[in-house]
Tab-separated table of N, CA and C in Angstrom:
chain	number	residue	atom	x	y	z
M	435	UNK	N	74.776	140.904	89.581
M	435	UNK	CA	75.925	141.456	90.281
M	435	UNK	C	76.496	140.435	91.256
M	436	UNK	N	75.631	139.605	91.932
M	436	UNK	CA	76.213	138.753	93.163
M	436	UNK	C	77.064	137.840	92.376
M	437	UNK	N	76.476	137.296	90.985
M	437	UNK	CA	76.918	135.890	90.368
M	437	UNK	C	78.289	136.374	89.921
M	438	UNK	N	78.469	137.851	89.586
M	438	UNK	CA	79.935	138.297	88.954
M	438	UNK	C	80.547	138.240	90.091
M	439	UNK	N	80.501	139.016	91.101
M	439	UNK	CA	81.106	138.909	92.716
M	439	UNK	C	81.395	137.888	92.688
M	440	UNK	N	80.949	137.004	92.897
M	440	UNK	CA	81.195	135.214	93.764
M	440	UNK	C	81.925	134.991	92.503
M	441	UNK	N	82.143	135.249	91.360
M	441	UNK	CA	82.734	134.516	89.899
M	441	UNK	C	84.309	134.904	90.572
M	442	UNK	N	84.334	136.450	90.672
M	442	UNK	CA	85.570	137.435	91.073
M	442	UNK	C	86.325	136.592	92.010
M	443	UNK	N	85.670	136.789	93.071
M	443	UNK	CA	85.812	136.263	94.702
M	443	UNK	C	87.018	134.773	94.221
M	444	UNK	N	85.612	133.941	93.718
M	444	UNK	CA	86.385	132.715	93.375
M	444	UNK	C	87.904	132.536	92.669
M	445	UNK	N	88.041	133.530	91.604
M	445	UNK	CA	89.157	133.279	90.304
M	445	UNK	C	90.660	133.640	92.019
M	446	UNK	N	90.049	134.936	92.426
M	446	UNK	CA	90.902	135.554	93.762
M	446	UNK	C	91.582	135.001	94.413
M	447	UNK	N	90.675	133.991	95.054
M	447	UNK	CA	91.234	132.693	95.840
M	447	UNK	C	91.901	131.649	94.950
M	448	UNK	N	91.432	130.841	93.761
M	448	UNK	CA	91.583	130.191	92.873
M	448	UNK	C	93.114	130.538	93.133
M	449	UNK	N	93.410	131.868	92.487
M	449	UNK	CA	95.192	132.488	92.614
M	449	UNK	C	96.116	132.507	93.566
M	450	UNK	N	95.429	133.028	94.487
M	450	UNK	CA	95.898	133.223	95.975
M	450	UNK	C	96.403	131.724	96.636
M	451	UNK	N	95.965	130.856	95.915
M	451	UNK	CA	95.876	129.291	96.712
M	451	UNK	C	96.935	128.648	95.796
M	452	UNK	N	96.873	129.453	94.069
M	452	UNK	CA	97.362	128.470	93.293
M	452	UNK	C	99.200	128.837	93.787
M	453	UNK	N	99.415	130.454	93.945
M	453	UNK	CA	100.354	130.760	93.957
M	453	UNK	C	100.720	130.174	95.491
M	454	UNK	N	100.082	130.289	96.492
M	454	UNK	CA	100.741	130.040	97.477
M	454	UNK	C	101.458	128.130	97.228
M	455	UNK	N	100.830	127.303	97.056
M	455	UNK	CA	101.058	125.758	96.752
M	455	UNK	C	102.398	125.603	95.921
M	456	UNK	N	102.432	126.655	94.689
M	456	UNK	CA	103.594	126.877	93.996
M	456	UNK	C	104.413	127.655	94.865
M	457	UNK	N	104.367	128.560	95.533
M	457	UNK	CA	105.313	129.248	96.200
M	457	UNK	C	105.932	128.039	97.381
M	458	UNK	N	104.899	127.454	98.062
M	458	UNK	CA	105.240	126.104	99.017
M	458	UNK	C	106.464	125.539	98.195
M	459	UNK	N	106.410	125.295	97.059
M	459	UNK	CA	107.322	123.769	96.167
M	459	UNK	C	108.704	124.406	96.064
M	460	UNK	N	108.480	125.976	95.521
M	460	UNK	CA	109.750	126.119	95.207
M	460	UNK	C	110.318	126.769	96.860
M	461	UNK	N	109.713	127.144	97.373
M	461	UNK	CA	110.981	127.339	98.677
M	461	UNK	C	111.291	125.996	98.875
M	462	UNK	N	110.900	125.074	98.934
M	462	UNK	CA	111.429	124.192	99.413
M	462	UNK	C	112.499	123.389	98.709
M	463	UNK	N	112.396	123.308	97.420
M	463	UNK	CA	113.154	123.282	96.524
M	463	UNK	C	114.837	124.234	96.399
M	464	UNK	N	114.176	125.319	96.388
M	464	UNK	CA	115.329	126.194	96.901
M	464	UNK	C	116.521	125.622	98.464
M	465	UNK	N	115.665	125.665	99.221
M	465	UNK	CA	116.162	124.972	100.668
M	465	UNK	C	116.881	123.583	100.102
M	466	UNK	N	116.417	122.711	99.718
M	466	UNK	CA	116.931	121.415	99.189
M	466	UNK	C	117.771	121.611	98.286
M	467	UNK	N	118.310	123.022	97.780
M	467	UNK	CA	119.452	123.207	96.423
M	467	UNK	C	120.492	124.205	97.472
M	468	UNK	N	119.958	125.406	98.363
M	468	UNK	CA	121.327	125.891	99.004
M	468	UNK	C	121.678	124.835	99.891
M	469	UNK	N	120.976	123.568	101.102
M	469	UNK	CA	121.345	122.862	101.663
M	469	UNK	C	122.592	121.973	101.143
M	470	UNK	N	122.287	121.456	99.877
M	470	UNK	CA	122.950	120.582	99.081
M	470	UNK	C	124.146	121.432	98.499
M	471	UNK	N	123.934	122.639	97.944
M	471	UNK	CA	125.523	122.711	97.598
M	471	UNK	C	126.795	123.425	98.689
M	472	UNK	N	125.414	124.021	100.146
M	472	UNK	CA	126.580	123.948	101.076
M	472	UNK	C	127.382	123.247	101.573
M	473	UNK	N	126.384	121.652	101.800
M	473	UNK	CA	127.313	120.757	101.800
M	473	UNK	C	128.431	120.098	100.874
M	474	UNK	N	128.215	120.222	99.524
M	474	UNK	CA	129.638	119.948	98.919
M	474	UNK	C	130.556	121.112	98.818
M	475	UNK	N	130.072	122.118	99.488
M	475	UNK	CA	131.701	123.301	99.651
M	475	UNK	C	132.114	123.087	101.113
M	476	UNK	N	131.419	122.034	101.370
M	476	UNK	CA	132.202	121.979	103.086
M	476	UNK	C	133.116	120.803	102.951
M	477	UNK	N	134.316	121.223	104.145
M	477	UNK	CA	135.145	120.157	103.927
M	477	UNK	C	135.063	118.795	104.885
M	478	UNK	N	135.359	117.857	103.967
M	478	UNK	CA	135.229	116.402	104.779
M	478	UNK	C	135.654	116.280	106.206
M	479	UNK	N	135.264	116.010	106.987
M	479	UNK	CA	135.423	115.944	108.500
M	479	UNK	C	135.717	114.700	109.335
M	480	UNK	N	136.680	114.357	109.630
M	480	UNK	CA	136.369	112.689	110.515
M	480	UNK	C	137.159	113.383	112.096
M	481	UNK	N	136.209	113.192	113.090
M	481	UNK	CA	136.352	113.088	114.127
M	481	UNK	C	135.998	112.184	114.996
M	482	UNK	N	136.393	112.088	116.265
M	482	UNK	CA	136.003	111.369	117.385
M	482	UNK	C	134.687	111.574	118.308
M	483	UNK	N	133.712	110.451	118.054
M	483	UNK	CA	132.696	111.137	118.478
M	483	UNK	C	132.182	109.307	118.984
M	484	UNK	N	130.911	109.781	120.071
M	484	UNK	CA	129.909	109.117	120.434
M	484	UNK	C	128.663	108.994	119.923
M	485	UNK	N	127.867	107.636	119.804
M	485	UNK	CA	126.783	107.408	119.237
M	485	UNK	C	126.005	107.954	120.306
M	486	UNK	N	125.036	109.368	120.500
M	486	UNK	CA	124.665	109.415	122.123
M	486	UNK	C	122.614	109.083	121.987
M	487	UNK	N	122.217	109.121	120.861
M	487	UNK	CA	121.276	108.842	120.848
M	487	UNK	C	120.572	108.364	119.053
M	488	UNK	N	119.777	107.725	119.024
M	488	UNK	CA	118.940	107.403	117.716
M	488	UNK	C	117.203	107.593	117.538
M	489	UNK	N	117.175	108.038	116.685
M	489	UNK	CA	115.745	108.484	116.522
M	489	UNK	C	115.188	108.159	115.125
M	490	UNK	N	113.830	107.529	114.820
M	490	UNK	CA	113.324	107.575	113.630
M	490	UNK	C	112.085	108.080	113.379
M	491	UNK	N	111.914	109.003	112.001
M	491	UNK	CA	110.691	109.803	111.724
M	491	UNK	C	110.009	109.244	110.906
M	492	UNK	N	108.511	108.120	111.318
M	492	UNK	CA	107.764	107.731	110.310
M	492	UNK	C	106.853	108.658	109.996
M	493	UNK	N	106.311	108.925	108.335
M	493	UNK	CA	105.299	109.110	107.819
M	493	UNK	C	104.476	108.017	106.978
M	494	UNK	N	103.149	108.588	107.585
M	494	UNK	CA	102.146	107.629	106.920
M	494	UNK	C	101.243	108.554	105.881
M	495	UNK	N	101.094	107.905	104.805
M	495	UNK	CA	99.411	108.046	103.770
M	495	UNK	C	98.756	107.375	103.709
M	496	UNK	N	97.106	107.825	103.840
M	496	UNK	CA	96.534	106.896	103.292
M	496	UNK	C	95.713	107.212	102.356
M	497	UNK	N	95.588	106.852	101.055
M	497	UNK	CA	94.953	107.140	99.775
M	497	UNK	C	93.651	105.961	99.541
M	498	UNK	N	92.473	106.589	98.630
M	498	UNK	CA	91.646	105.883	98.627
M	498	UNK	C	92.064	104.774	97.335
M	499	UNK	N	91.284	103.623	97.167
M	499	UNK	CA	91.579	102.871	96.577
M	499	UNK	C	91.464	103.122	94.770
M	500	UNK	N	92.334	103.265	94.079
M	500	UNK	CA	92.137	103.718	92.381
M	500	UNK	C	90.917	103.669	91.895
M	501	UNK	N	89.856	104.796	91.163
M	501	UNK	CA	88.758	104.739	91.000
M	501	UNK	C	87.756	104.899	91.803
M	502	UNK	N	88.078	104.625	93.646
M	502	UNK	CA	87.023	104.957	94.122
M	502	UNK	C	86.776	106.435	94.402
M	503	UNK	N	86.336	107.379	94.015
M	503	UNK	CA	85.752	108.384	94.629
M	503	UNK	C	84.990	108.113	95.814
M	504	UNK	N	83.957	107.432	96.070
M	504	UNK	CA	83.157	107.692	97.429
M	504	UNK	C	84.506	107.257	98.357
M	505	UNK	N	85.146	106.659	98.433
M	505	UNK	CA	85.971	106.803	99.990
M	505	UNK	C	84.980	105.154	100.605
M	506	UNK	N	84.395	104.469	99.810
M	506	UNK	CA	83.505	103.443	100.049
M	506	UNK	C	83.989	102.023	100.478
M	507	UNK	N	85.194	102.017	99.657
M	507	UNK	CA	85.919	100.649	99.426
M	507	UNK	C	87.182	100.632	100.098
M	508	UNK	N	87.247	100.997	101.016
M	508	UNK	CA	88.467	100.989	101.790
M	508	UNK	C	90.123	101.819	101.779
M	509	UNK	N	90.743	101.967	102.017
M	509	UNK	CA	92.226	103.245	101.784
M	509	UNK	C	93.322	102.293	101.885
M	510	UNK	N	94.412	102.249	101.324
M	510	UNK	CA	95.617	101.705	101.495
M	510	UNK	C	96.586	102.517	102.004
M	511	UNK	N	97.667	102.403	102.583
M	511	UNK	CA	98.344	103.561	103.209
M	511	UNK	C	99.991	103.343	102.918
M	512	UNK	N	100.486	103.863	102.930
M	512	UNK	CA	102.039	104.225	102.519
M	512	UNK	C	102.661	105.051	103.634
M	513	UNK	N	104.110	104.580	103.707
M	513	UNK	CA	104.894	104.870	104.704
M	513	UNK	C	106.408	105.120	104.408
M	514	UNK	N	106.986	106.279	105.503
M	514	UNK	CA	107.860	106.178	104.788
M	514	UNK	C	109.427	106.614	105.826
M	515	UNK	N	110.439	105.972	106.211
M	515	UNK	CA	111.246	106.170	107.648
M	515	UNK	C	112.326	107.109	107.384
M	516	UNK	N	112.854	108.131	107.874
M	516	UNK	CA	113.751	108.646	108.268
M	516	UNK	C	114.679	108.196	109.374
M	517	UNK	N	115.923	108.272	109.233
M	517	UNK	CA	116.498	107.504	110.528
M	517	UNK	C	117.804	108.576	110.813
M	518	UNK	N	117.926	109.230	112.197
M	518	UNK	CA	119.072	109.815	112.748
M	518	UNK	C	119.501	109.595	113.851
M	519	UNK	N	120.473	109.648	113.709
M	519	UNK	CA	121.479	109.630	114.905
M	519	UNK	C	121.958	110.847	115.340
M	520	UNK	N	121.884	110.984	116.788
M	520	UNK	CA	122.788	112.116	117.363
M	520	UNK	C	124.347	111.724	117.808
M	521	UNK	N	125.690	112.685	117.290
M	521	UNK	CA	126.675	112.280	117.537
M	521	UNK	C	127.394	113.163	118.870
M	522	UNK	N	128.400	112.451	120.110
M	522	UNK	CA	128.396	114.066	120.961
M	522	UNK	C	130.052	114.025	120.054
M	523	UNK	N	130.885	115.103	120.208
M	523	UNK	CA	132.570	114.982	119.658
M	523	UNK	C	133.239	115.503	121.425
M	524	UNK	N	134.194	115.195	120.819
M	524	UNK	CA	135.446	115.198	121.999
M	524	UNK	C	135.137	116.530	122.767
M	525	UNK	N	134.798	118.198	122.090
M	525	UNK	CA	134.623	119.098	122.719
M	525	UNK	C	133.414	119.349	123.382
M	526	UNK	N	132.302	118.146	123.496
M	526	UNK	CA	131.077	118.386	123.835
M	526	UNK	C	129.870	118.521	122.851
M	527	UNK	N	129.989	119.032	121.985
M	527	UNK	CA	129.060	120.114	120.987
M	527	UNK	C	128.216	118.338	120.420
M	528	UNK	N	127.156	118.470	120.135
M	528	UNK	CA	126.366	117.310	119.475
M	528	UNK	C	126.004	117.384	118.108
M	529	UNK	N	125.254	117.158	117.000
M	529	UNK	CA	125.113	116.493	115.933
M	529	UNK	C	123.921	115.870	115.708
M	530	UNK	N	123.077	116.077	114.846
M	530	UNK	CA	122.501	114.713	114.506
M	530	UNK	C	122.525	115.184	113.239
M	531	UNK	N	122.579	113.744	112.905
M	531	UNK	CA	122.543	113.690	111.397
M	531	UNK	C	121.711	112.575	110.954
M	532	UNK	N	121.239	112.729	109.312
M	532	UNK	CA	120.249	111.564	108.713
M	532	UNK	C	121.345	110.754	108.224
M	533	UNK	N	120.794	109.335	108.820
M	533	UNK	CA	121.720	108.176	108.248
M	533	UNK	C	120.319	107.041	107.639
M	534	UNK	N	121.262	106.476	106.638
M	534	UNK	CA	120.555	105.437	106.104
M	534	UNK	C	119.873	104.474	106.614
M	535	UNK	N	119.362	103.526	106.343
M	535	UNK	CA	118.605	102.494	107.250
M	535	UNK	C	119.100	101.310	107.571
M	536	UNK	N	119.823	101.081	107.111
M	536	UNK	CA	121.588	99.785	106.974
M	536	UNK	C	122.041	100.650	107.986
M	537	UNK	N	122.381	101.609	108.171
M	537	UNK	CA	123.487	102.382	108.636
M	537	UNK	C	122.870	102.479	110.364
M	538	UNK	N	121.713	103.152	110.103
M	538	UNK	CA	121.127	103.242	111.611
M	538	UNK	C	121.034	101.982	112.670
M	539	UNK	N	120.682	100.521	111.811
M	539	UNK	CA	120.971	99.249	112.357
M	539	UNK	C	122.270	98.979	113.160
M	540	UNK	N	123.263	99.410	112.533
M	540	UNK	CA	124.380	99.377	112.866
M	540	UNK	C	125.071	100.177	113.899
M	541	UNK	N	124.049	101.041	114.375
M	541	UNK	CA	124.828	101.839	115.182
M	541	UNK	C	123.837	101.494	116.678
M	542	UNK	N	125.028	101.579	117.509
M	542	UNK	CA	124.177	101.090	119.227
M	542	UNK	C	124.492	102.596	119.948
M	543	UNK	N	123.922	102.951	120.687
M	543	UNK	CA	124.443	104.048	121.540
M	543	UNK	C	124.818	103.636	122.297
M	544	UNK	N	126.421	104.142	122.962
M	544	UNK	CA	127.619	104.648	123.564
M	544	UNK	C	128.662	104.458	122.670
M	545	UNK	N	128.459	104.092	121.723
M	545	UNK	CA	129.671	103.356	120.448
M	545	UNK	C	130.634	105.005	120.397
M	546	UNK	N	131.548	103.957	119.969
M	546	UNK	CA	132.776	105.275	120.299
M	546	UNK	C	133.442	104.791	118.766
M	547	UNK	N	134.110	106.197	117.640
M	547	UNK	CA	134.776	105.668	116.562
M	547	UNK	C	135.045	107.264	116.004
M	548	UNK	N	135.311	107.290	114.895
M	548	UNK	CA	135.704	108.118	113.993
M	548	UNK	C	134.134	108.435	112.969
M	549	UNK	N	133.751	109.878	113.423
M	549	UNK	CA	132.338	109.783	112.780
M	549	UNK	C	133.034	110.709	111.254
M	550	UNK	N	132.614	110.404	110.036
M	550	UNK	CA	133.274	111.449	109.161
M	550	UNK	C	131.823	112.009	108.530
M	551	UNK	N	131.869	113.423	108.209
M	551	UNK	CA	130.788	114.294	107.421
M	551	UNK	C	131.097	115.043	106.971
M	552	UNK	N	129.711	115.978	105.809
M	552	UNK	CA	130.304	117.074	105.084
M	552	UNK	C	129.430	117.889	105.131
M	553	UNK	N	129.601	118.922	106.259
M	553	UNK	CA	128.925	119.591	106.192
M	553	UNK	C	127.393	119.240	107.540
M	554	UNK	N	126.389	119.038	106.478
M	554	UNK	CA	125.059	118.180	107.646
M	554	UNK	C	125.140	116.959	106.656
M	555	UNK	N	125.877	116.328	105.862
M	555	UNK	CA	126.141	115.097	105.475
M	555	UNK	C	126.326	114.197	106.078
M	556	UNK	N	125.974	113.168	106.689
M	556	UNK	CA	126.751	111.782	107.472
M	556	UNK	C	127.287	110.872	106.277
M	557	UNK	N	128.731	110.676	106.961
M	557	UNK	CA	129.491	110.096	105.502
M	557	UNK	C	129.565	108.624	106.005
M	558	UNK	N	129.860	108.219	107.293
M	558	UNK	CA	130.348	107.030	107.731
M	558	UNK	C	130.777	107.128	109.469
M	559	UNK	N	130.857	106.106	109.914
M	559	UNK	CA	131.048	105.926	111.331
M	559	UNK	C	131.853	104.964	111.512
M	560	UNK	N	132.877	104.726	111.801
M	560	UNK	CA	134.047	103.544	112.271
M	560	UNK	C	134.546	103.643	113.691
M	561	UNK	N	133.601	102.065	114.447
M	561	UNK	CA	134.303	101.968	115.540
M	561	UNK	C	135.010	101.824	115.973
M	562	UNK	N	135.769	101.823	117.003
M	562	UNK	CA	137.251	101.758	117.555
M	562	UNK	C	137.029	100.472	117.860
């Protein structure tokens, strides 16, 4: 009886874990498909705005080396940058948006120009 229990128990969780991991992928998936086509029903935007701040989000991995199981021979690690800018506009209200990594170089804070977007898109920034 215990060995069927613990068999039960196990398949339970087995499900409970498999569905939740799959349930994880597709909300997020979902989120990454209404995000994306709200932004192409929004209309293109160029206003006057300030560069008022910049921020970047690193992630790191580190994976063991191919073949090793024991964790013996050392980990290599992988990385990976996000880069945003916060914009303020003429009425106050702020912004940030993800900009590229060319793009984030390029921008200094207090810079003053024509920021254009679509939506939470950053399309481009032209200084005055």
């Amino acid at each position: 009886m215990g060995i069927i229990f613990g068999t039960g128990l196990f398949e339970v969780m087995f499900i409970i874990v498999f569905v939740f991991v799959i349930g994880t992928f597709v909300a997020a998936a979902v989120r990454g498909v209404s995000t994306w086509n709200k932004n192409n029903h929004s209309p293109r935007l160029t206003v006057r705005a300030t560069v008022v701040s910049k921020r970047m989000d690193v992630r790191h991995q580190h994976h063991a080396h191919a073949g090793d199981v024991t964790g013996t021979h050392g980990y290599y690690g992988t990385s990976a940058t996000d880069y945003f800018a916060t914009f303020q506009v003429e009425s106050g209200d702020r912004m940030e948006l993800a900009v590229a990594g060319s793009e984030y170089g390029m921008l200094v804070e207090g810079d003053e120009g024509n920021l254009t977007f679509q939506g939470t898109r950053y399309l481009s920034f032209i200084r005055f």
